[in-house]
Amino acid sequence: MGFAGLYVSYRSKRALSQPMLTKYAERFVLRSCSQGLYLGVNASSSQIEVRDSVEDAWVFHTHEGAVTHARWIGEVHGETPDVVKLTV
């Protein structure tokens, strides 16, 4: 089935006013296990798409957020993507 398809947004349970728990900025992206490519979100259609470049990938600022979205994608598409931490 691939990763294309509408992504259903879920509201975070964490309050928006909750401070970050780390003083270091972290970035994570999702990578398709079967294709070895990164996942991104199409700006006009909001579909999850496979991207060649990490620069075009969907970026998460917390590991928890990236893992949560990877699990949701796995539930819908049958393949859970890897969470990859980007180095600065």
PDB file of N, CA and C in Angstrom:
ATOM      1  N   MET A   1       0.825  -1.197   0.000  1.00  0.00           N
ATOM      2  CA  MET A   1       0.000   0.000   0.000  1.00  0.00           C
ATOM      3  C   MET A   1       0.864   1.254   0.000  1.00  0.00           C
ATOM      4  N   GLY A   2       2.053   1.230   0.536  1.00  0.00           N
ATOM      5  CA  GLY A   2       2.907   2.417   0.557  1.00  0.00           C
ATOM      6  C   GLY A   2       2.477   3.402   1.622  1.00  0.00           C
ATOM      7  N   PHE A   3       3.151   4.529   1.638  1.00  0.00           N
ATOM      8  CA  PHE A   3       2.889   5.511   2.680  1.00  0.00           C
ATOM      9  C   PHE A   3       2.017   6.665   2.214  1.00  0.00           C
ATOM     10  N   ALA A   4       1.643   6.708   0.951  1.00  0.00           N
ATOM     11  CA  ALA A   4       0.777   7.780   0.472  1.00  0.00           C
ATOM     12  C   ALA A   4      -0.614   7.591   1.068  1.00  0.00           C
ATOM     13  N   GLY A   5      -1.241   8.654   1.396  1.00  0.00           N
ATOM     14  CA  GLY A   5      -2.583   8.611   1.973  1.00  0.00           C
ATOM     15  C   GLY A   5      -2.757   9.759   2.937  1.00  0.00           C
ATOM     16  N   LEU A   6      -3.957  10.080   3.227  1.00  0.00           N
ATOM     17  CA  LEU A   6      -4.203  11.191   4.138  1.00  0.00           C
ATOM     18  C   LEU A   6      -3.772  10.820   5.540  1.00  0.00           C
ATOM     19  N   TYR A   7      -3.121  11.724   6.187  1.00  0.00           N
ATOM     20  CA  TYR A   7      -2.669  11.526   7.553  1.00  0.00           C
ATOM     21  C   TYR A   7      -3.690  12.170   8.474  1.00  0.00           C
ATOM     22  N   VAL A   8      -4.176  11.428   9.420  1.00  0.00           N
ATOM     23  CA  VAL A   8      -5.149  11.947  10.369  1.00  0.00           C
ATOM     24  C   VAL A   8      -4.386  12.539  11.547  1.00  0.00           C
ATOM     25  N   SER A   9      -4.585  13.796  11.786  1.00  0.00           N
ATOM     26  CA  SER A   9      -3.875  14.475  12.863  1.00  0.00           C
ATOM     27  C   SER A   9      -4.539  14.191  14.203  1.00  0.00           C
ATOM     28  N   TYR A  10      -3.716  13.918  15.206  1.00  0.00           N
ATOM     29  CA  TYR A  10      -4.202  13.691  16.554  1.00  0.00           C
ATOM     30  C   TYR A  10      -3.656  14.791  17.459  1.00  0.00           C
ATOM     31  N   ARG A  11      -4.498  15.319  18.306  1.00  0.00           N
ATOM     32  CA  ARG A  11      -4.088  16.377  19.203  1.00  0.00           C
ATOM     33  C   ARG A  11      -3.195  15.811  20.302  1.00  0.00           C
ATOM     34  N   SER A  12      -2.119  16.502  20.557  1.00  0.00           N
ATOM     35  CA  SER A  12      -1.175  16.053  21.576  1.00  0.00           C
ATOM     36  C   SER A  12      -1.811  16.141  22.950  1.00  0.00           C
ATOM     37  N   LYS A  13      -1.531  15.155  23.791  1.00  0.00           N
ATOM     38  CA  LYS A  13      -2.061  15.173  25.156  1.00  0.00           C
ATOM     39  C   LYS A  13      -1.290  16.135  26.040  1.00  0.00           C
ATOM     40  N   ARG A  14      -0.079  16.490  25.624  1.00  0.00           N
ATOM     41  CA  ARG A  14       0.734  17.391  26.415  1.00  0.00           C
ATOM     42  C   ARG A  14       0.277  18.831  26.190  1.00  0.00           C
ATOM     43  N   ALA A  15       0.196  19.588  27.240  1.00  0.00           N
ATOM     44  CA  ALA A  15      -0.234  20.984  27.131  1.00  0.00           C
ATOM     45  C   ALA A  15       0.796  21.785  26.342  1.00  0.00           C
ATOM     46  N   LEU A  16       0.313  22.724  25.527  1.00  0.00           N
ATOM     47  CA  LEU A  16       1.213  23.544  24.725  1.00  0.00           C
ATOM     48  C   LEU A  16       2.113  24.419  25.591  1.00  0.00           C
ATOM     49  N   SER A  17       1.692  24.724  26.787  1.00  0.00           N
ATOM     50  CA  SER A  17       2.482  25.591  27.658  1.00  0.00           C
ATOM     51  C   SER A  17       3.541  24.832  28.444  1.00  0.00           C
ATOM     52  N   GLN A  18       3.563  23.504  28.344  1.00  0.00           N
ATOM     53  CA  GLN A  18       4.545  22.714  29.077  1.00  0.00           C
ATOM     54  C   GLN A  18       5.939  22.997  28.526  1.00  0.00           C
ATOM     55  N   PRO A  19       6.903  23.316  29.392  1.00  0.00           N
ATOM     56  CA  PRO A  19       8.246  23.645  28.911  1.00  0.00           C
ATOM     57  C   PRO A  19       8.964  22.406  28.381  1.00  0.00           C
ATOM     58  N   MET A  20       9.943  22.639  27.506  1.00  0.00           N
ATOM     59  CA  MET A  20      10.759  21.539  27.008  1.00  0.00           C
ATOM     60  C   MET A  20      11.584  20.986  28.163  1.00  0.00           C
ATOM     61  N   LEU A  21      11.800  19.685  28.155  1.00  0.00           N
ATOM     62  CA  LEU A  21      12.520  19.044  29.239  1.00  0.00           C
ATOM     63  C   LEU A  21      14.023  18.977  28.995  1.00  0.00           C
ATOM     64  N   THR A  22      14.488  19.454  27.866  1.00  0.00           N
ATOM     65  CA  THR A  22      15.908  19.441  27.557  1.00  0.00           C
ATOM     66  C   THR A  22      16.345  20.802  27.059  1.00  0.00           C
ATOM     67  N   LYS A  23      17.598  21.144  27.317  1.00  0.00           N
ATOM     68  CA  LYS A  23      18.101  22.429  26.845  1.00  0.00           C
ATOM     69  C   LYS A  23      18.722  22.308  25.457  1.00  0.00           C
ATOM     70  N   TYR A  24      18.821  21.090  24.933  1.00  0.00           N
ATOM     71  CA  TYR A  24      19.409  20.857  23.624  1.00  0.00           C
ATOM     72  C   TYR A  24      18.315  20.594  22.588  1.00  0.00           C
ATOM     73  N   ALA A  25      18.453  21.223  21.449  1.00  0.00           N
ATOM     74  CA  ALA A  25      17.489  21.011  20.366  1.00  0.00           C
ATOM     75  C   ALA A  25      17.810  19.681  19.695  1.00  0.00           C
ATOM     76  N   GLU A  26      16.825  18.826  19.598  1.00  0.00           N
ATOM     77  CA  GLU A  26      16.988  17.551  18.918  1.00  0.00           C
ATOM     78  C   GLU A  26      16.052  17.520  17.723  1.00  0.00           C
ATOM     79  N   ARG A  27      16.441  16.745  16.723  1.00  0.00           N
ATOM     80  CA  ARG A  27      15.593  16.592  15.547  1.00  0.00           C
ATOM     81  C   ARG A  27      15.586  15.120  15.149  1.00  0.00           C
ATOM     82  N   PHE A  28      14.393  14.649  14.781  1.00  0.00           N
ATOM     83  CA  PHE A  28      14.206  13.266  14.373  1.00  0.00           C
ATOM     84  C   PHE A  28      13.402  13.237  13.087  1.00  0.00           C
ATOM     85  N   VAL A  29      13.646  12.239  12.255  1.00  0.00           N
ATOM     86  CA  VAL A  29      12.877  12.032  11.039  1.00  0.00           C
ATOM     87  C   VAL A  29      12.450  10.566  10.986  1.00  0.00           C
ATOM     88  N   LEU A  30      11.528  10.254  10.095  1.00  0.00           N
ATOM     89  CA  LEU A  30      11.056   8.886   9.912  1.00  0.00           C
ATOM     90  C   LEU A  30      11.598   8.350   8.592  1.00  0.00           C
ATOM     91  N   ARG A  31      12.059   7.089   8.620  1.00  0.00           N
ATOM     92  CA  ARG A  31      12.600   6.456   7.415  1.00  0.00           C
ATOM     93  C   ARG A  31      11.857   5.155   7.145  1.00  0.00           C
ATOM     94  N   SER A  32      11.440   4.980   5.926  1.00  0.00           N
ATOM     95  CA  SER A  32      10.765   3.755   5.503  1.00  0.00           C
ATOM     96  C   SER A  32      11.753   2.596   5.561  1.00  0.00           C
ATOM     97  N   CYS A  33      11.394   1.537   6.266  1.00  0.00           N
ATOM     98  CA  CYS A  33      12.271   0.372   6.381  1.00  0.00           C
ATOM     99  C   CYS A  33      12.461  -0.311   5.033  1.00  0.00           C
ATOM    100  N   SER A  34      11.387  -0.492   4.291  1.00  0.00           N
ATOM    101  CA  SER A  34      11.446  -1.253   3.041  1.00  0.00           C
ATOM    102  C   SER A  34      12.126  -0.483   1.911  1.00  0.00           C
ATOM    103  N   GLN A  35      11.995   0.834   1.915  1.00  0.00           N
ATOM    104  CA  GLN A  35      12.536   1.631   0.816  1.00  0.00           C
ATOM    105  C   GLN A  35      13.824   2.351   1.183  1.00  0.00           C
ATOM    106  N   GLY A  36      14.102   2.492   2.476  1.00  0.00           N
ATOM    107  CA  GLY A  36      15.306   3.193   2.910  1.00  0.00           C
ATOM    108  C   GLY A  36      15.271   4.687   2.655  1.00  0.00           C
ATOM    109  N   LEU A  37      14.088   5.216   2.359  1.00  0.00           N
ATOM    110  CA  LEU A  37      13.919   6.637   2.085  1.00  0.00           C
ATOM    111  C   LEU A  37      13.158   7.291   3.233  1.00  0.00           C
ATOM    112  N   TYR A  38      13.178   8.595   3.264  1.00  0.00           N
ATOM    113  CA  TYR A  38      12.569   9.347   4.355  1.00  0.00           C
ATOM    114  C   TYR A  38      11.116   9.675   4.048  1.00  0.00           C
ATOM    115  N   LEU A  39      10.347   9.934   5.098  1.00  0.00           N
ATOM    116  CA  LEU A  39       8.939  10.288   4.924  1.00  0.00           C
ATOM    117  C   LEU A  39       8.753  11.788   5.104  1.00  0.00           C
ATOM    118  N   GLY A  40       7.924  12.353   4.274  1.00  0.00           N
ATOM    119  CA  GLY A  40       7.590  13.765   4.349  1.00  0.00           C
ATOM    120  C   GLY A  40       6.104  13.941   4.172  1.00  0.00           C
ATOM    121  N   VAL A  41       5.630  15.157   4.395  1.00  0.00           N
ATOM    122  CA  VAL A  41       4.211  15.470   4.231  1.00  0.00           C
ATOM    123  C   VAL A  41       4.076  16.480   3.100  1.00  0.00           C
ATOM    124  N   ASN A  42       3.237  16.153   2.136  1.00  0.00           N
ATOM    125  CA  ASN A  42       2.971  17.042   1.021  1.00  0.00           C
ATOM    126  C   ASN A  42       2.255  18.284   1.535  1.00  0.00           C
ATOM    127  N   ALA A  43       2.783  19.452   1.232  1.00  0.00           N
ATOM    128  CA  ALA A  43       2.243  20.715   1.749  1.00  0.00           C
ATOM    129  C   ALA A  43       0.832  21.009   1.246  1.00  0.00           C
ATOM    130  N   SER A  44       0.503  20.593   0.033  1.00  0.00           N
ATOM    131  CA  SER A  44      -0.822  20.929  -0.491  1.00  0.00           C
ATOM    132  C   SER A  44      -1.871  19.852  -0.228  1.00  0.00           C
ATOM    133  N   SER A  45      -1.482  18.582  -0.241  1.00  0.00           N
ATOM    134  CA  SER A  45      -2.468  17.517  -0.068  1.00  0.00           C
ATOM    135  C   SER A  45      -2.448  16.872   1.319  1.00  0.00           C
ATOM    136  N   SER A  46      -1.429  17.166   2.114  1.00  0.00           N
ATOM    137  CA  SER A  46      -1.238  16.586   3.458  1.00  0.00           C
ATOM    138  C   SER A  46      -1.045  15.070   3.422  1.00  0.00           C
ATOM    139  N   GLN A  47      -0.650  14.525   2.283  1.00  0.00           N
ATOM    140  CA  GLN A  47      -0.375  13.101   2.184  1.00  0.00           C
ATOM    141  C   GLN A  47       1.059  12.813   2.606  1.00  0.00           C
ATOM    142  N   ILE A  48       1.256  11.659   3.226  1.00  0.00           N
ATOM    143  CA  ILE A  48       2.595  11.209   3.576  1.00  0.00           C
ATOM    144  C   ILE A  48       3.234  10.658   2.309  1.00  0.00           C
ATOM    145  N   GLU A  49       4.442  11.145   2.011  1.00  0.00           N
ATOM    146  CA  GLU A  49       5.139  10.749   0.795  1.00  0.00           C
ATOM    147  C   GLU A  49       6.559  10.310   1.123  1.00  0.00           C
ATOM    148  N   VAL A  50       7.132   9.516   0.237  1.00  0.00           N
ATOM    149  CA  VAL A  50       8.517   9.103   0.363  1.00  0.00           C
ATOM    150  C   VAL A  50       9.386  10.193  -0.255  1.00  0.00           C
ATOM    151  N   ARG A  51      10.450  10.563   0.463  1.00  0.00           N
ATOM    152  CA  ARG A  51      11.367  11.614  -0.008  1.00  0.00           C
ATOM    153  C   ARG A  51      12.784  11.055  -0.089  1.00  0.00           C
ATOM    154  N   ASP A  52      13.532  11.484  -1.096  1.00  0.00           N
ATOM    155  CA  ASP A  52      14.910  11.039  -1.284  1.00  0.00           C
ATOM    156  C   ASP A  52      15.869  11.659  -0.273  1.00  0.00           C
ATOM    157  N   SER A  53      15.601  12.869   0.112  1.00  0.00           N
ATOM    158  CA  SER A  53      16.544  13.637   0.908  1.00  0.00           C
ATOM    159  C   SER A  53      16.046  13.849   2.339  1.00  0.00           C
ATOM    160  N   VAL A  54      16.955  13.783   3.282  1.00  0.00           N
ATOM    161  CA  VAL A  54      16.604  14.052   4.675  1.00  0.00           C
ATOM    162  C   VAL A  54      16.186  15.518   4.853  1.00  0.00           C
ATOM    163  N   GLU A  55      16.678  16.394   3.989  1.00  0.00           N
ATOM    164  CA  GLU A  55      16.307  17.811   4.067  1.00  0.00           C
ATOM    165  C   GLU A  55      14.827  18.034   3.762  1.00  0.00           C
ATOM    166  N   ASP A  56      14.213  17.097   3.045  1.00  0.00           N
ATOM    167  CA  ASP A  56      12.793  17.198   2.692  1.00  0.00           C
ATOM    168  C   ASP A  56      11.905  16.364   3.608  1.00  0.00           C
ATOM    169  N   ALA A  57      12.493  15.747   4.620  1.00  0.00           N
ATOM    170  CA  ALA A  57      11.747  14.855   5.514  1.00  0.00           C
ATOM    171  C   ALA A  57      10.931  15.645   6.529  1.00  0.00           C
ATOM    172  N   TRP A  58       9.959  14.972   7.082  1.00  0.00           N
ATOM    173  CA  TRP A  58       9.099  15.489   8.147  1.00  0.00           C
ATOM    174  C   TRP A  58       9.934  15.485   9.426  1.00  0.00           C
ATOM    175  N   VAL A  59      10.149  16.631  10.043  1.00  0.00           N
ATOM    176  CA  VAL A  59      11.034  16.765  11.205  1.00  0.00           C
ATOM    177  C   VAL A  59      10.217  16.826  12.491  1.00  0.00           C
ATOM    178  N   PHE A  60      10.671  16.060  13.483  1.00  0.00           N
ATOM    179  CA  PHE A  60      10.081  16.059  14.823  1.00  0.00           C
ATOM    180  C   PHE A  60      11.123  16.583  15.797  1.00  0.00           C
ATOM    181  N   HIS A  61      10.682  17.322  16.797  1.00  0.00           N
ATOM    182  CA  HIS A  61      11.610  17.903  17.760  1.00  0.00           C
ATOM    183  C   HIS A  61      11.709  17.107  19.052  1.00  0.00           C
ATOM    184  N   THR A  62      10.927  16.047  19.173  1.00  0.00           N
ATOM    185  CA  THR A  62      11.046  15.161  20.332  1.00  0.00           C
ATOM    186  C   THR A  62      11.025  13.714  19.857  1.00  0.00           C
ATOM    187  N   HIS A  63      11.756  12.877  20.550  1.00  0.00           N
ATOM    188  CA  HIS A  63      11.769  11.454  20.237  1.00  0.00           C
ATOM    189  C   HIS A  63      10.377  10.867  20.444  1.00  0.00           C
ATOM    190  N   GLU A  64       9.724  11.291  21.511  1.00  0.00           N
ATOM    191  CA  GLU A  64       8.375  10.812  21.824  1.00  0.00           C
ATOM    192  C   GLU A  64       7.407  11.105  20.675  1.00  0.00           C
ATOM    193  N   GLY A  65       7.462  12.300  20.137  1.00  0.00           N
ATOM    194  CA  GLY A  65       6.583  12.666  19.026  1.00  0.00           C
ATOM    195  C   GLY A  65       6.859  11.831  17.785  1.00  0.00           C
ATOM    196  N   ALA A  66       8.130  11.618  17.472  1.00  0.00           N
ATOM    197  CA  ALA A  66       8.493  10.825  16.301  1.00  0.00           C
ATOM    198  C   ALA A  66       8.044   9.374  16.456  1.00  0.00           C
ATOM    199  N   VAL A  67       8.252   8.801  17.645  1.00  0.00           N
ATOM    200  CA  VAL A  67       7.855   7.410  17.892  1.00  0.00           C
ATOM    201  C   VAL A  67       6.338   7.265  17.818  1.00  0.00           C
ATOM    202  N   THR A  68       5.624   8.207  18.395  1.00  0.00           N
ATOM    203  CA  THR A  68       4.157   8.158  18.355  1.00  0.00           C
ATOM    204  C   THR A  68       3.652   8.170  16.922  1.00  0.00           C
ATOM    205  N   HIS A  69       4.175   9.067  16.099  1.00  0.00           N
ATOM    206  CA  HIS A  69       3.737   9.143  14.704  1.00  0.00           C
ATOM    207  C   HIS A  69       4.162   7.907  13.929  1.00  0.00           C
ATOM    208  N   ALA A  70       5.346   7.370  14.206  1.00  0.00           N
ATOM    209  CA  ALA A  70       5.781   6.137  13.538  1.00  0.00           C
ATOM    210  C   ALA A  70       4.824   4.988  13.851  1.00  0.00           C
ATOM    211  N   ARG A  71       4.395   4.895  15.090  1.00  0.00           N
ATOM    212  CA  ARG A  71       3.447   3.833  15.468  1.00  0.00           C
ATOM    213  C   ARG A  71       2.103   4.013  14.779  1.00  0.00           C
ATOM    214  N   TRP A  72       1.603   5.252  14.725  1.00  0.00           N
ATOM    215  CA  TRP A  72       0.337   5.509  14.038  1.00  0.00           C
ATOM    216  C   TRP A  72       0.436   5.135  12.565  1.00  0.00           C
ATOM    217  N   ILE A  73       1.546   5.494  11.924  1.00  0.00           N
ATOM    218  CA  ILE A  73       1.742   5.157  10.513  1.00  0.00           C
ATOM    219  C   ILE A  73       1.782   3.643  10.351  1.00  0.00           C
ATOM    220  N   GLY A  74       2.453   2.955  11.261  1.00  0.00           N
ATOM    221  CA  GLY A  74       2.515   1.498  11.210  1.00  0.00           C
ATOM    222  C   GLY A  74       1.155   0.849  11.341  1.00  0.00           C
ATOM    223  N   GLU A  75       0.316   1.398  12.200  1.00  0.00           N
ATOM    224  CA  GLU A  75      -1.039   0.855  12.371  1.00  0.00           C
ATOM    225  C   GLU A  75      -1.862   0.998  11.099  1.00  0.00           C
ATOM    226  N   VAL A  76      -1.687   2.107  10.404  1.00  0.00           N
ATOM    227  CA  VAL A  76      -2.488   2.384   9.214  1.00  0.00           C
ATOM    228  C   VAL A  76      -1.920   1.703   7.968  1.00  0.00           C
ATOM    229  N   HIS A  77      -0.595   1.723   7.820  1.00  0.00           N
ATOM    230  CA  HIS A  77       0.030   1.265   6.588  1.00  0.00           C
ATOM    231  C   HIS A  77       0.684  -0.113   6.690  1.00  0.00           C
ATOM    232  N   GLY A  78       0.709  -0.696   7.885  1.00  0.00           N
ATOM    233  CA  GLY A  78       1.250  -2.038   8.034  1.00  0.00           C
ATOM    234  C   GLY A  78       2.758  -2.128   8.132  1.00  0.00           C
ATOM    235  N   GLU A  79       3.461  -1.035   8.043  1.00  0.00           N
ATOM    236  CA  GLU A  79       4.917  -1.003   8.201  1.00  0.00           C
ATOM    237  C   GLU A  79       5.275   0.207   9.054  1.00  0.00           C
ATOM    238  N   THR A  80       5.901  -0.048  10.184  1.00  0.00           N
ATOM    239  CA  THR A  80       6.301   1.035  11.080  1.00  0.00           C
ATOM    240  C   THR A  80       7.660   1.568  10.642  1.00  0.00           C
ATOM    241  N   PRO A  81       7.746   2.858  10.330  1.00  0.00           N
ATOM    242  CA  PRO A  81       9.034   3.415   9.905  1.00  0.00           C
ATOM    243  C   PRO A  81      10.012   3.520  11.074  1.00  0.00           C
ATOM    244  N   ASP A  82      11.299   3.576  10.730  1.00  0.00           N
ATOM    245  CA  ASP A  82      12.341   3.792  11.729  1.00  0.00           C
ATOM    246  C   ASP A  82      12.348   5.258  12.141  1.00  0.00           C
ATOM    247  N   VAL A  83      12.690   5.514  13.406  1.00  0.00           N
ATOM    248  CA  VAL A  83      12.918   6.872  13.895  1.00  0.00           C
ATOM    249  C   VAL A  83      14.421   7.104  13.861  1.00  0.00           C
ATOM    250  N   VAL A  84      14.845   8.143  13.174  1.00  0.00           N
ATOM    251  CA  VAL A  84      16.257   8.445  12.991  1.00  0.00           C
ATOM    252  C   VAL A  84      16.573   9.796  13.602  1.00  0.00           C
ATOM    253  N   LYS A  85      17.559   9.825  14.518  1.00  0.00           N
ATOM    254  CA  LYS A  85      17.983  11.080  15.128  1.00  0.00           C
ATOM    255  C   LYS A  85      19.004  11.755  14.212  1.00  0.00           C
ATOM    256  N   LEU A  86      18.771  13.028  13.916  1.00  0.00           N
ATOM    257  CA  LEU A  86      19.687  13.779  13.086  1.00  0.00           C
ATOM    258  C   LEU A  86      20.783  14.366  13.954  1.00  0.00           C
ATOM    259  N   THR A  87      21.999  14.337  13.458  1.00  0.00           N
ATOM    260  CA  THR A  87      23.108  14.940  14.188  1.00  0.00           C
ATOM    261  C   THR A  87      23.298  16.368  13.713  1.00  0.00           C
ATOM    262  N   VAL A  88      23.766  17.199  14.605  1.00  0.00           N
ATOM    263  CA  VAL A  88      23.929  18.617  14.295  1.00  0.00           C
ATOM    264  C   VAL A  88      25.205  18.845  13.530  1.00  0.00           C
TER     265      VAL A  88
END
